[in-house]
Amino acid sequence: MSNQTLPLDDRLYHYLVDHSVHEPEVLVALRHETAQHPMAQMQIAPEQGQLMALLVQLLGVTKALEVGVFTGYSALRVVLAMPPEGKLVACDVSEEYTAIARRYWEQAGVAHKIDLRIAPATETLNQLIQADETNSFDFAFIDADKSGYPTYYEQALQLVRPGGLIVLDNVLWSGQVADPAVQDNRTNTLRRLNEAIHHDNRVVASLVPIADGLTLAMKKRC
Ligand code: CA
């Protein structure tokens, strides 16, 4: 036994997936189609999707935000975990990737719950802020260009309600954030943001070592 997070070899990882993930057929199909895509590594891990779906239900999320849609797996996970009146505003810049997303959202019968905005996310988030939607979202998932993370985080912090949750993907960045030899811009941006969130007294946060690292940051209630 260890009081440190276990390293996962393949056998233990597959055990974890087998004993954690419940995926509706439509999500399995979307995951399999995306696995053939040249940018397949941009899709979230199924065990991560399971955790996010649990968090969405735990929080009673009815209004959610996503920055970075890709082929729509995480968005579909989130909306399937929301009640019928739930709505997700989804931001992406790619018509090509999100065409796949739309197809699966239709197939799952939840396309009407997703408001897809094709534009730079900072613009969409600013529009929401200008439209007085601050403090109104229950949940925000950030999984897009890493250089934009600090801005997306600040904008999401305005848009999420007190007690709402911001989830940031890829915060361990294949372990590179802990390797001082790696000094590229994206790694340094993630490093600075991890440091900033750790000391951000506007949130209560936990960096969860699932998939490529997932930060959960709850906006404080007061
Ligand atoms: Ca990601």
Short mmCIF file of C-alpha atoms and ligand atoms in Angstrom, two decimals:
data_model
loop_
_atom_site.label_atom_id
_atom_site.label_comp_id
_atom_site.label_asym_id
_atom_site.label_seq_id
_atom_site.Cartn_x
_atom_site.Cartn_y
_atom_site.Cartn_z
CA MET A 1 0.00 0.00 0.00
CA SER A 2 1.10 3.52 -0.71
CA ASN A 3 -0.09 6.95 0.34
CA GLN A 4 1.08 8.27 -3.02
CA THR A 5 -0.93 8.10 -6.25
CA LEU A 6 -0.27 4.76 -7.92
CA PRO A 7 1.54 4.66 -11.24
CA LEU A 8 -0.65 2.80 -13.74
CA ASP A 9 0.81 0.11 -15.94
CA ASP A 10 -1.32 -1.14 -18.84
CA ARG A 11 -2.85 -3.95 -16.85
CA LEU A 12 -3.94 -1.71 -13.99
CA TYR A 13 -5.11 0.99 -16.39
CA HIS A 14 -7.37 -1.47 -18.20
CA TYR A 15 -8.68 -2.74 -14.88
CA LEU A 16 -9.52 0.86 -13.91
CA VAL A 17 -11.32 1.50 -17.20
CA ASP A 18 -13.21 -1.80 -16.96
CA HIS A 19 -14.37 -0.97 -13.45
CA SER A 20 -15.12 2.69 -13.96
CA VAL A 21 -16.50 3.50 -17.38
CA HIS A 22 -20.13 3.17 -18.42
CA GLU A 23 -20.44 4.51 -21.93
CA PRO A 24 -23.66 4.66 -23.94
CA GLU A 25 -23.26 3.08 -27.40
CA VAL A 26 -23.23 6.45 -29.14
CA LEU A 27 -20.18 7.51 -27.13
CA VAL A 28 -18.40 4.25 -27.88
CA ALA A 29 -19.08 4.79 -31.60
CA LEU A 30 -17.84 8.39 -31.46
CA ARG A 31 -14.71 7.36 -29.58
CA HIS A 32 -13.97 4.66 -32.13
CA GLU A 33 -14.50 6.98 -35.09
CA THR A 34 -12.28 9.64 -33.48
CA ALA A 35 -9.55 7.07 -32.81
CA GLN A 36 -9.06 6.91 -36.60
CA HIS A 37 -8.61 10.68 -36.79
CA PRO A 38 -5.07 12.10 -37.24
CA MET A 39 -5.63 14.31 -34.17
CA ALA A 40 -7.12 11.47 -32.09
CA GLN A 41 -5.00 12.34 -29.05
CA MET A 42 -7.14 15.46 -28.62
CA GLN A 43 -10.06 13.37 -27.43
CA ILE A 44 -10.49 12.99 -23.69
CA ALA A 45 -9.99 9.58 -22.04
CA PRO A 46 -13.13 7.54 -21.33
CA GLU A 47 -12.37 7.30 -17.59
CA GLN A 48 -12.06 11.07 -17.56
CA GLY A 49 -15.43 11.36 -19.29
CA GLN A 50 -16.90 9.11 -16.60
CA LEU A 51 -15.55 11.41 -13.87
CA MET A 52 -16.83 14.52 -15.65
CA ALA A 53 -20.29 12.99 -16.06
CA LEU A 54 -20.34 12.19 -12.35
CA LEU A 55 -19.32 15.76 -11.47
CA VAL A 56 -22.02 17.18 -13.76
CA GLN A 57 -24.65 15.10 -12.02
CA LEU A 58 -23.26 15.82 -8.55
CA LEU A 59 -23.43 19.57 -9.19
CA GLY A 60 -26.87 19.38 -10.80
CA VAL A 61 -25.48 21.19 -13.83
CA THR A 62 -28.08 22.71 -16.15
CA LYS A 63 -25.88 25.35 -17.78
CA ALA A 64 -22.42 24.41 -18.98
CA LEU A 65 -19.62 25.82 -21.07
CA GLU A 66 -17.01 24.05 -23.15
CA VAL A 67 -13.90 25.56 -24.72
CA GLY A 68 -12.51 23.17 -27.33
CA VAL A 69 -15.02 20.74 -28.82
CA PHE A 70 -12.97 18.70 -31.31
CA THR A 71 -15.21 15.79 -32.39
CA GLY A 72 -17.65 16.33 -29.55
CA TYR A 73 -17.05 13.45 -27.12
CA SER A 74 -16.71 15.53 -23.96
CA ALA A 75 -19.65 17.75 -24.91
CA LEU A 76 -21.79 14.67 -25.48
CA ARG A 77 -20.67 13.19 -22.16
CA VAL A 78 -21.64 16.40 -20.38
CA VAL A 79 -25.04 16.91 -22.01
CA LEU A 80 -26.01 13.27 -21.52
CA ALA A 81 -25.37 13.80 -17.80
CA MET A 82 -27.58 16.90 -17.68
CA PRO A 83 -31.37 16.97 -17.25
CA PRO A 84 -33.59 17.58 -20.33
CA GLU A 85 -33.56 21.37 -19.82
CA GLY A 86 -29.73 21.42 -19.66
CA LYS A 87 -27.82 23.61 -22.09
CA LEU A 88 -24.19 23.64 -23.16
CA VAL A 89 -22.47 26.52 -24.93
CA ALA A 90 -19.65 24.90 -26.90
CA CYS A 91 -16.78 26.91 -28.39
CA ASP A 92 -14.53 25.81 -31.22
CA VAL A 93 -12.88 27.24 -34.32
CA SER A 94 -13.08 24.16 -36.55
CA GLU A 95 -16.11 23.51 -38.77
CA GLU A 96 -14.38 20.35 -39.93
CA TYR A 97 -13.95 18.67 -36.53
CA THR A 98 -17.26 19.84 -35.17
CA ALA A 99 -19.10 18.43 -38.20
CA ILE A 100 -18.30 15.02 -36.72
CA ALA A 101 -19.51 16.26 -33.32
CA ARG A 102 -22.81 17.50 -34.74
CA ARG A 103 -23.47 14.18 -36.41
CA TYR A 104 -23.14 12.30 -33.11
CA TRP A 105 -25.08 14.91 -31.12
CA GLU A 106 -27.95 14.47 -33.61
CA GLN A 107 -27.70 10.70 -33.35
CA ALA A 108 -27.84 10.91 -29.55
CA GLY A 109 -30.90 13.19 -29.75
CA VAL A 110 -29.25 16.01 -27.80
CA ALA A 111 -28.19 18.44 -30.54
CA HIS A 112 -30.88 20.91 -29.37
CA LYS A 113 -29.12 21.12 -25.98
CA ILE A 114 -25.85 22.31 -27.51
CA ASP A 115 -25.24 25.84 -28.72
CA LEU A 116 -22.10 25.48 -30.86
CA ARG A 117 -20.29 28.75 -31.52
CA ILE A 118 -17.66 28.64 -34.25
CA ALA A 119 -15.36 31.53 -33.35
CA PRO A 120 -12.27 32.13 -31.23
CA ALA A 121 -13.39 31.18 -27.72
CA THR A 122 -12.17 34.43 -26.16
CA GLU A 123 -14.67 36.27 -28.40
CA THR A 124 -17.55 33.96 -27.53
CA LEU A 125 -16.76 34.13 -23.81
CA ASN A 126 -16.51 37.92 -23.98
CA GLN A 127 -19.91 38.05 -25.69
CA LEU A 128 -21.38 35.96 -22.86
CA ILE A 129 -19.78 38.30 -20.30
CA GLN A 130 -21.15 41.37 -22.13
CA ALA A 131 -24.58 39.70 -22.32
CA ASP A 132 -24.68 39.60 -18.50
CA GLU A 133 -24.24 35.86 -18.26
CA THR A 134 -21.60 36.18 -15.57
CA ASN A 135 -22.10 33.99 -12.49
CA SER A 136 -24.63 31.86 -14.35
CA PHE A 137 -22.80 28.73 -15.53
CA ASP A 138 -22.59 25.68 -13.28
CA PHE A 139 -19.69 24.03 -15.08
CA ALA A 140 -16.95 24.92 -17.56
CA PHE A 141 -14.58 22.53 -19.33
CA ILE A 142 -11.43 24.00 -20.86
CA ASP A 143 -9.64 21.79 -23.38
CA ALA A 144 -8.30 23.90 -26.24
CA ASP A 145 -5.08 25.65 -27.33
CA LYS A 146 -2.81 25.79 -24.30
CA SER A 147 -1.63 29.35 -25.03
CA GLY A 148 -5.22 30.48 -24.48
CA TYR A 149 -5.71 28.71 -21.14
CA PRO A 150 -4.92 31.65 -18.83
CA THR A 151 -7.46 33.84 -20.66
CA TYR A 152 -10.10 31.09 -20.84
CA TYR A 153 -9.64 30.42 -17.13
CA GLU A 154 -10.14 34.09 -16.21
CA GLN A 155 -13.18 34.37 -18.45
CA ALA A 156 -14.65 31.11 -17.16
CA LEU A 157 -14.14 32.34 -13.61
CA GLN A 158 -16.38 35.30 -14.41
CA LEU A 159 -19.01 33.16 -16.12
CA VAL A 160 -19.24 30.35 -13.57
CA ARG A 161 -21.48 30.88 -10.55
CA PRO A 162 -20.14 30.71 -6.99
CA GLY A 163 -19.97 26.98 -6.22
CA GLY A 164 -19.62 26.19 -9.92
CA LEU A 165 -16.75 24.16 -11.29
CA ILE A 166 -14.04 24.88 -13.85
CA VAL A 167 -12.30 21.80 -15.24
CA LEU A 168 -9.02 22.18 -17.15
CA ASP A 169 -7.59 19.36 -19.24
CA ASN A 170 -3.96 18.39 -19.99
CA VAL A 171 -2.52 20.20 -16.99
CA LEU A 172 0.21 17.56 -16.51
CA TRP A 173 1.05 17.78 -20.25
CA SER A 174 2.48 14.26 -20.59
CA GLY A 175 4.54 14.95 -17.45
CA GLN A 176 6.47 17.75 -19.14
CA VAL A 177 5.34 20.40 -16.64
CA ALA A 178 7.58 18.69 -14.06
CA ASP A 179 10.58 18.41 -16.38
CA PRO A 180 12.74 21.57 -16.15
CA ALA A 181 14.50 20.59 -19.40
CA VAL A 182 11.25 21.32 -21.30
CA GLN A 183 10.98 25.06 -21.87
CA ASP A 184 8.62 25.60 -24.80
CA ASN A 185 5.84 28.20 -24.62
CA ARG A 186 2.93 25.84 -24.16
CA THR A 187 4.61 23.93 -21.35
CA ASN A 188 5.61 27.16 -19.62
CA THR A 189 2.08 28.55 -19.96
CA LEU A 190 0.64 25.44 -18.32
CA ARG A 191 3.29 25.59 -15.59
CA ARG A 192 2.51 29.21 -14.79
CA LEU A 193 -1.22 28.54 -14.78
CA ASN A 194 -0.89 25.48 -12.52
CA GLU A 195 1.13 27.64 -10.13
CA ALA A 196 -1.38 30.50 -10.33
CA ILE A 197 -4.41 28.26 -9.70
CA HIS A 198 -2.64 26.64 -6.75
CA HIS A 199 -2.37 30.10 -5.16
CA ASP A 200 -5.67 31.49 -6.43
CA ASN A 201 -7.83 32.25 -3.40
CA ARG A 202 -10.91 32.71 -5.59
CA VAL A 203 -11.13 28.93 -6.05
CA VAL A 204 -10.80 25.64 -4.18
CA ALA A 205 -8.88 23.37 -6.50
CA SER A 206 -7.50 19.88 -6.90
CA LEU A 207 -5.16 18.63 -9.60
CA VAL A 208 -6.33 15.11 -10.36
CA PRO A 209 -3.84 12.74 -12.03
CA ILE A 210 -6.41 11.20 -14.38
CA ALA A 211 -5.64 10.96 -18.11
CA ASP A 212 -3.26 13.86 -18.95
CA GLY A 213 -4.02 15.65 -15.67
CA LEU A 214 -7.27 17.39 -14.82
CA THR A 215 -7.60 20.43 -12.59
CA LEU A 216 -10.90 20.83 -10.80
CA ALA A 217 -11.38 24.41 -9.58
CA MET A 218 -14.55 25.36 -7.72
CA LYS A 219 -15.33 29.06 -7.58
CA LYS A 220 -15.64 29.94 -3.91
CA ARG A 221 -19.07 30.74 -2.62
CA CYS A 222 -17.93 33.96 -0.96
CA CA B 1 -7.31 17.52 -24.05
#
